[in-house]
Coordinates of C-alpha atoms in Angstrom, one line a residue:
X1 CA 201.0 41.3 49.5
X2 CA 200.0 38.2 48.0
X3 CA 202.4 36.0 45.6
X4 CA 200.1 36.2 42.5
X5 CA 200.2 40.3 42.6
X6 CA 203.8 40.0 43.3
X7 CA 204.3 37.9 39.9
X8 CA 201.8 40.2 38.1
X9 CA 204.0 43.0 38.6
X10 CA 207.2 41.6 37.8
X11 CA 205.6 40.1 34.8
X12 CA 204.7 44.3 34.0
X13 CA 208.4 45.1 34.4
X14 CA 209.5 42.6 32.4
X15 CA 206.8 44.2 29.6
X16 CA 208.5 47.4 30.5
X17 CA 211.8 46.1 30.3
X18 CA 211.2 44.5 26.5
X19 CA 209.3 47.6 25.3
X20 CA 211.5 50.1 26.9
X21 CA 214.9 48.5 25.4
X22 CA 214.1 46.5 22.1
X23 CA 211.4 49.9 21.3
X24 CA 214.7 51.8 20.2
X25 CA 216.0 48.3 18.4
X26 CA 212.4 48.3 16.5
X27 CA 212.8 52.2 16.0
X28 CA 216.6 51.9 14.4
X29 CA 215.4 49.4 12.0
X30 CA 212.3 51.2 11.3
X31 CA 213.9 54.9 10.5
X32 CA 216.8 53.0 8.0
X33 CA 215.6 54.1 4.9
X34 CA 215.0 57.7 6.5
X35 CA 218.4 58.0 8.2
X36 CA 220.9 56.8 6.3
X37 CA 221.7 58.0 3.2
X38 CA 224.6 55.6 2.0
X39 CA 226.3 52.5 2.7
X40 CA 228.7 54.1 5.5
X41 CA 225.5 55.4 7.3
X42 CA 223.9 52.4 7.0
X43 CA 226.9 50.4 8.9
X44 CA 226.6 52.8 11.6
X45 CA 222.8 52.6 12.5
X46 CA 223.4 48.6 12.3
X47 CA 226.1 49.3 14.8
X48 CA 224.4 50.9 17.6
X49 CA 222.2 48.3 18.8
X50 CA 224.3 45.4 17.7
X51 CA 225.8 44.6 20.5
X52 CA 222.6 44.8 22.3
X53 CA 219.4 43.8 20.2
X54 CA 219.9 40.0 21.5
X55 CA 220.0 40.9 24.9
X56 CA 216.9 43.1 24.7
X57 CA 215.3 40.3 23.3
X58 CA 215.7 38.1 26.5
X59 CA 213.2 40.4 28.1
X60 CA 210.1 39.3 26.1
X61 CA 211.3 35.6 26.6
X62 CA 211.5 35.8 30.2
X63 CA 207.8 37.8 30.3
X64 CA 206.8 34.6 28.1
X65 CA 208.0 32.6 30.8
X66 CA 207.2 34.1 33.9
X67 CA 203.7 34.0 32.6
X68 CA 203.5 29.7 31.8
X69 CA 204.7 29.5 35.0
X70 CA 202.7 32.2 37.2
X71 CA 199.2 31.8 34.9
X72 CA 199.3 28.7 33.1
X73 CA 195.7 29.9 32.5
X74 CA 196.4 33.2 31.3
X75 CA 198.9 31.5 29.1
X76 CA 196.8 29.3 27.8
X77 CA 194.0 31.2 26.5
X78 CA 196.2 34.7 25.4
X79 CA 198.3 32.5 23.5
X80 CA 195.6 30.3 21.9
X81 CA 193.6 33.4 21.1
X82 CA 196.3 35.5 20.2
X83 CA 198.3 32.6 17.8
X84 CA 198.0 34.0 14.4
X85 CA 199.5 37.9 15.1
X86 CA 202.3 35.9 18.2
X87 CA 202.8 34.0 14.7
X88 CA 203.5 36.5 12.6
X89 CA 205.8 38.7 15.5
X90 CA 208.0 35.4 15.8
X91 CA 208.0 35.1 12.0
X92 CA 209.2 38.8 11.7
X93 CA 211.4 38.9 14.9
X94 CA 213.5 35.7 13.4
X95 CA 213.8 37.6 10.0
X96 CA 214.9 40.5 11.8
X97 CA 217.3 39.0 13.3
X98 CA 218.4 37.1 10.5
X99 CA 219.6 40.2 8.9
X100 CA 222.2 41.6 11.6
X101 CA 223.4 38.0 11.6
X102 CA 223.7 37.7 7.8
X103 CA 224.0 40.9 6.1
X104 CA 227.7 41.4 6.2
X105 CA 228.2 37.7 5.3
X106 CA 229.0 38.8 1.7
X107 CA 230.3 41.8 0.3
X108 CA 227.5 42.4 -2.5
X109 CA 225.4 45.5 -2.5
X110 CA 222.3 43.9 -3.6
X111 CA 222.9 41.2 -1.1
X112 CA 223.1 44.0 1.6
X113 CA 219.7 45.9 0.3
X114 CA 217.7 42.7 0.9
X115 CA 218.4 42.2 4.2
X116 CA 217.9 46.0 5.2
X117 CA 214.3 45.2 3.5
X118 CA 214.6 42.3 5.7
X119 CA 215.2 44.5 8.8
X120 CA 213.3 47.3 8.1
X121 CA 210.0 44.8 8.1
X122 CA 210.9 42.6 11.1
X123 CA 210.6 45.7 12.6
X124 CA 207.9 47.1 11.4
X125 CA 205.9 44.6 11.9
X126 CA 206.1 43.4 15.8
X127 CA 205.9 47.2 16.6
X128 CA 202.4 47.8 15.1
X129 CA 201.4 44.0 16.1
X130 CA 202.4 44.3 20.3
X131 CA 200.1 47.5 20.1
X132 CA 197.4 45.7 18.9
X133 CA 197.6 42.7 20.9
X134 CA 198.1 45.0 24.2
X135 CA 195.4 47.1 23.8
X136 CA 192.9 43.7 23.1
X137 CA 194.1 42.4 26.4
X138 CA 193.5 45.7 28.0
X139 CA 190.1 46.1 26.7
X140 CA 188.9 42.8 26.5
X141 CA 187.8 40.0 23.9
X142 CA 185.6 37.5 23.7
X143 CA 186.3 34.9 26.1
X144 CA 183.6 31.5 27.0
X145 CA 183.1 29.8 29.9
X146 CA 185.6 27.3 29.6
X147 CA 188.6 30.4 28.9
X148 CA 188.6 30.0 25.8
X149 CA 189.0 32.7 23.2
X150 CA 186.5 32.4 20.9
X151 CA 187.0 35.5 18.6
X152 CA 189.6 35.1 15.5
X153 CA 192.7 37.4 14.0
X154 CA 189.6 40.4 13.0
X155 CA 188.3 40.2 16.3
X156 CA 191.7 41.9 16.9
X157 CA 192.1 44.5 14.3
X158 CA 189.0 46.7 16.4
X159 CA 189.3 50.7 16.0
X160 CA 191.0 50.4 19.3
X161 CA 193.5 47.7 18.7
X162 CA 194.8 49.4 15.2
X163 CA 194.8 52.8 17.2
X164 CA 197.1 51.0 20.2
X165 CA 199.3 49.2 17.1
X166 CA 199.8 52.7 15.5
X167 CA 200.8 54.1 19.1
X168 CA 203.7 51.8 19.6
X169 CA 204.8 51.7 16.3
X170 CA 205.4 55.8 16.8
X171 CA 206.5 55.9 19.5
X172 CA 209.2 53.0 19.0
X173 CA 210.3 55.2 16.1
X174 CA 210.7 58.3 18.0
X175 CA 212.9 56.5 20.9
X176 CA 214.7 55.0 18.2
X177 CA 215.1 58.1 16.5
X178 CA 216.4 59.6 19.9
X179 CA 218.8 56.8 20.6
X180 CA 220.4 57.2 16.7
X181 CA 220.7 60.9 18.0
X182 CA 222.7 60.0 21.2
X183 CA 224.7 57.5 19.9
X184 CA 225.9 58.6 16.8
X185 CA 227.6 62.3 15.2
X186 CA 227.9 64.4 12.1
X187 CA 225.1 64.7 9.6
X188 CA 223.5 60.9 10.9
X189 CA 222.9 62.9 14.0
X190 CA 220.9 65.7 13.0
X191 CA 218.9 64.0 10.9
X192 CA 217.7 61.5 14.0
X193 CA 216.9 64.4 16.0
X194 CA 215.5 66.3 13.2
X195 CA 213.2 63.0 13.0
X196 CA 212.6 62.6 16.5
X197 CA 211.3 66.4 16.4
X198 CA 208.5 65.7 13.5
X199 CA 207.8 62.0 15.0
X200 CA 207.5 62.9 18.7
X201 CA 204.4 65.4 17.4
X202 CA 202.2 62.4 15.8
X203 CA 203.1 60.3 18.3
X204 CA 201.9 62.3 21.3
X205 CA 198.5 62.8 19.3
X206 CA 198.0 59.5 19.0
X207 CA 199.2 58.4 22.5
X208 CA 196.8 61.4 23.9
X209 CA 194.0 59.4 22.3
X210 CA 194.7 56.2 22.6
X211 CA 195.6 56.5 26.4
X212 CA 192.3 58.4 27.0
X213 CA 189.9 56.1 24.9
X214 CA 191.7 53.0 27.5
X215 CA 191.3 55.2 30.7
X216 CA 187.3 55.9 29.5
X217 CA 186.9 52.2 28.8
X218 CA 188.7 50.3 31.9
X219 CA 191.4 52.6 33.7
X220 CA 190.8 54.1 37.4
X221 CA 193.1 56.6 39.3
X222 CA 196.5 54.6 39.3
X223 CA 196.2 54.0 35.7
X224 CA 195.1 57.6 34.9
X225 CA 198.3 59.0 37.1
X226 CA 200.6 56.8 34.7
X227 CA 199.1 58.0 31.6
X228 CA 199.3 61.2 32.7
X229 CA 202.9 61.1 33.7
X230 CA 203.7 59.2 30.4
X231 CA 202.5 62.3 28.6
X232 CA 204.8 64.5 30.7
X233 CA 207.3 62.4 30.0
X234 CA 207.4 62.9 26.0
X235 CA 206.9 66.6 26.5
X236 CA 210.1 66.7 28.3
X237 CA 212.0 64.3 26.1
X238 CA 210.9 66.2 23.1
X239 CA 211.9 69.6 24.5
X240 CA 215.3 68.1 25.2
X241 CA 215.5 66.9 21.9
X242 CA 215.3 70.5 20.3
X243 CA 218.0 71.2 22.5
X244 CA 220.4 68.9 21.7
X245 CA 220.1 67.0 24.9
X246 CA 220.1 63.4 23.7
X247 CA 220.8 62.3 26.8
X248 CA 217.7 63.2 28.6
X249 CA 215.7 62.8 25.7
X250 CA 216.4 58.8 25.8
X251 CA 216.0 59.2 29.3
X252 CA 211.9 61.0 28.7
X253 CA 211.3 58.7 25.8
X254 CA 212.3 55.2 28.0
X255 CA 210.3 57.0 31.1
X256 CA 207.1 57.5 28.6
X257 CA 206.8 53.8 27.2
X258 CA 207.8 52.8 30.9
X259 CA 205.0 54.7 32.4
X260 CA 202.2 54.0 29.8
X261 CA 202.8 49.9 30.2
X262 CA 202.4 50.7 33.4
X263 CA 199.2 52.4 33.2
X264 CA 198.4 49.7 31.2
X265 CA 198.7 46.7 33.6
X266 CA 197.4 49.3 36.0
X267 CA 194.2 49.3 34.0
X268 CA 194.2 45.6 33.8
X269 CA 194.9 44.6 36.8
X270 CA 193.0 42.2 38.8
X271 CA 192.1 41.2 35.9
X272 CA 194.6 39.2 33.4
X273 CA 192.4 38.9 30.7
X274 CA 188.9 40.5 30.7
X275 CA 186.3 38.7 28.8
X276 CA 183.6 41.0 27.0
X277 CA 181.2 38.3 26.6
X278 CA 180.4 38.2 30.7
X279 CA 182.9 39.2 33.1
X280 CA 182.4 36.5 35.0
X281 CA 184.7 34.6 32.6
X282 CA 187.1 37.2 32.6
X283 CA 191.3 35.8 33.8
X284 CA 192.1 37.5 37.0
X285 CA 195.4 37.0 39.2
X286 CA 193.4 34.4 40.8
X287 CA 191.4 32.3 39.3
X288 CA 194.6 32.2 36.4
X289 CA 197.7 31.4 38.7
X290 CA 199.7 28.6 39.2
X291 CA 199.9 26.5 42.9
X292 CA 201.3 29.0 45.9
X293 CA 204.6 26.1 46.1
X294 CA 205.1 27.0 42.1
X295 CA 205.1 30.8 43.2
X296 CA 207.4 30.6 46.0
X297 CA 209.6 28.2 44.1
X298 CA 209.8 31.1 41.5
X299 CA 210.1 33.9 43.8
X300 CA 213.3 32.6 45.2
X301 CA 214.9 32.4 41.1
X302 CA 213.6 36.0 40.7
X303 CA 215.4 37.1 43.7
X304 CA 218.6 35.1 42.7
X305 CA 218.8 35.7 38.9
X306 CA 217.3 39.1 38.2
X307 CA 220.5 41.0 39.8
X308 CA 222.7 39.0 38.0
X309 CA 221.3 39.6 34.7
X310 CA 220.4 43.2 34.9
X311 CA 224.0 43.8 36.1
X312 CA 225.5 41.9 33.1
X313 CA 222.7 44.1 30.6
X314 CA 224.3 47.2 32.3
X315 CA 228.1 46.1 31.9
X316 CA 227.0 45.8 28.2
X317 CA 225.6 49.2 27.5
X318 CA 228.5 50.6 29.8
X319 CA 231.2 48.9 27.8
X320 CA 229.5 49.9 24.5
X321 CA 228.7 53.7 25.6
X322 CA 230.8 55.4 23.0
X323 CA 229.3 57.1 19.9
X324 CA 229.4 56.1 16.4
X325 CA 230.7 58.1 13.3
X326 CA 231.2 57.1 9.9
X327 CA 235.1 57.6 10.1
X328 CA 235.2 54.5 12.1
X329 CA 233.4 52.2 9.4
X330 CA 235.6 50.9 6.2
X331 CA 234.6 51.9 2.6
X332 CA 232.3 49.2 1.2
X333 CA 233.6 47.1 -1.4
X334 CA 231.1 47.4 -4.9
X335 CA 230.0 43.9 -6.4
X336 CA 232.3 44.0 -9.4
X337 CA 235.9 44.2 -7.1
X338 CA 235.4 40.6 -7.4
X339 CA 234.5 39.8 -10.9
X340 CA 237.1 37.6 -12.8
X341 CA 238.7 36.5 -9.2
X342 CA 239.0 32.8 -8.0
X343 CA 236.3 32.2 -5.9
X344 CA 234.2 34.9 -6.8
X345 CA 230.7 34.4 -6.7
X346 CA 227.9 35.6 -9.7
X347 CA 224.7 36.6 -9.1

């Protein structure tokens, strides 16, 4: 097997990797104003993926990475073409982050409430955003001679591309949904899976057509096995789901986004960027790769570094494995215990 199909699926797992794991982060913050009813609740949800949203976030950095270095080309033109919506999902992502970081930095319930805005959009937004800029890649834009991109942000925001940014932004929220299920109890717990029930039903619609309308357009057998598995998947996470199986719920929903980024690359693949204005300027493995030293160099980091760091990943969900309750999280203390006390700051 050649290096450059080696490095374009690794740079697929990675994908998988970042969609699989931050997906819940993006669901949790998503579902906040639907899950939790009060401050106590609130504290939990931020609790089960704090001690893992950063490292879920490596993935997509290391995809952005492996790609510079495997196709400069690919690189070049995806993120040239692609700045204004990459733009807005770093914008988003920092904000996002920006509110685990700062929220519990003062004890001020209208201090609090702005940065669960804060969240709730930073995570709205990259999950509707990656849909739409996955499916364009998939299908194909408008690409010159010189692999360039030569559409702009509305070239983008096609039937198809809204259709793929409303399938990931559903399905994140079921698997968040799920994981809120499996790692919390009492009434936060029912409500997730009572969530994940009504979500996993509009999100298999619109995965059905959205993964159909792809397989039509570009797919071929591999990629049509994938979708179909995908599907299979969320059928048997949601029927686990109404049994109270949280476990193997996660389990369908992280086998379903797994499978259909899979199908996905499947569909692309050789290609790395079609181009629908002639596919002879279409990005393939080839034509968009780096020099066969540069791949070898990297092949030899992959197979030194990747154990390392999904072992240390692994340690931290292990360590963290226990679920969450509201008995475990202090009563919140109301703006006015602080009025009249040295020190105390006025808003």
């Amino acid at each position: 097997m050649e290096l450059t199909t080696v490095w374009f699926a690794l740079i697929a797992i990675l994908w998988i990797g970042y969609f699989a794991l931050e997906g819940f982060d993006f669901g949790v913050g998503m579902l906040m104003p639907h899950l939790a009813k009060n401050e106590k609740e609130r504290r939990v949800m931020y609790n089960t993926v704090g001690p893992v949203w950063d490292g879920n976030e490596v993935w997509v950095l290391v995809a952005g990475g492996a790609t510079f270095a495997a196709f400069p080309e690919w690189y070049a033109t995806l993120f040239s073409g692609f700045y204004l919506p990459l733009l807005l999902i770093l914008v988003a992502l920092i904000v996002r982050n920006l509110a685990f970081e700062y929220r519990g930095k003062k004890d001020s319930d209208s201090w609090r409430k702005k940065w669960d805005v804060a969240l709730v959009v930073g995570s709205w937004l990259p999950a509707v955003l990656w849909g739409v800029a996955f499916a364009n890649i998939v299908a194909g834009v408008p690409i010159d001679a010189d692999k360039e991109f030569t559409g702009n942000l509305f070239t983008l925001l096609n039937p198809l591309g809204l259709l793929g940014g409303l399938v990931t932004a559903s399905l994140f929220a079921t698997h968040g949904a799920i994981f809120v299920a499996l790692k919390t109890d009492g009434e936060i717990r029912h409500r997730a899976r009572a969530m994940a029930a009504k979500l996993g039903l509009v999100t298999a619609v619109l995965a059905i057509a959205f993964m159909g309308w792809i397989q039509v357009k570009t797919g071929d057998t591999a990629s049509a096995v994938a979708f179909v598995a995908a599907a299979a998947a969320l059928v048997g996470a949601m029927a686990a789901n109404l049994r109270g199986r949280e476990g193997w719920a996660f389990i369908g929903t992280f086998a379903t986004i797994a499978l259909a980024v899979a199908g996905l690359f499947l569909a692309l693949f050789p290609d790395v960027m079609p181009s629908t204005t002639d596919a002879a300027y279409s990005l393939t493995t080839t034509n968009a790769a780096a020099t066969a030293y540069t791949l070898k160099i990297m092949t030899w980091v992959a197979v030194i570094f990747t154990p390392i760091v999904l072992m240390y990943q692994a340690w931290t969900y292990w360590v963290f494995r226990k679920r969450i309750t509201t008995d475990s999280i202090p009563d919140p203390v109301p703006d006015d215990a602080y009025a009249g006390h040295p020190g105390a700051e006025v808003e």
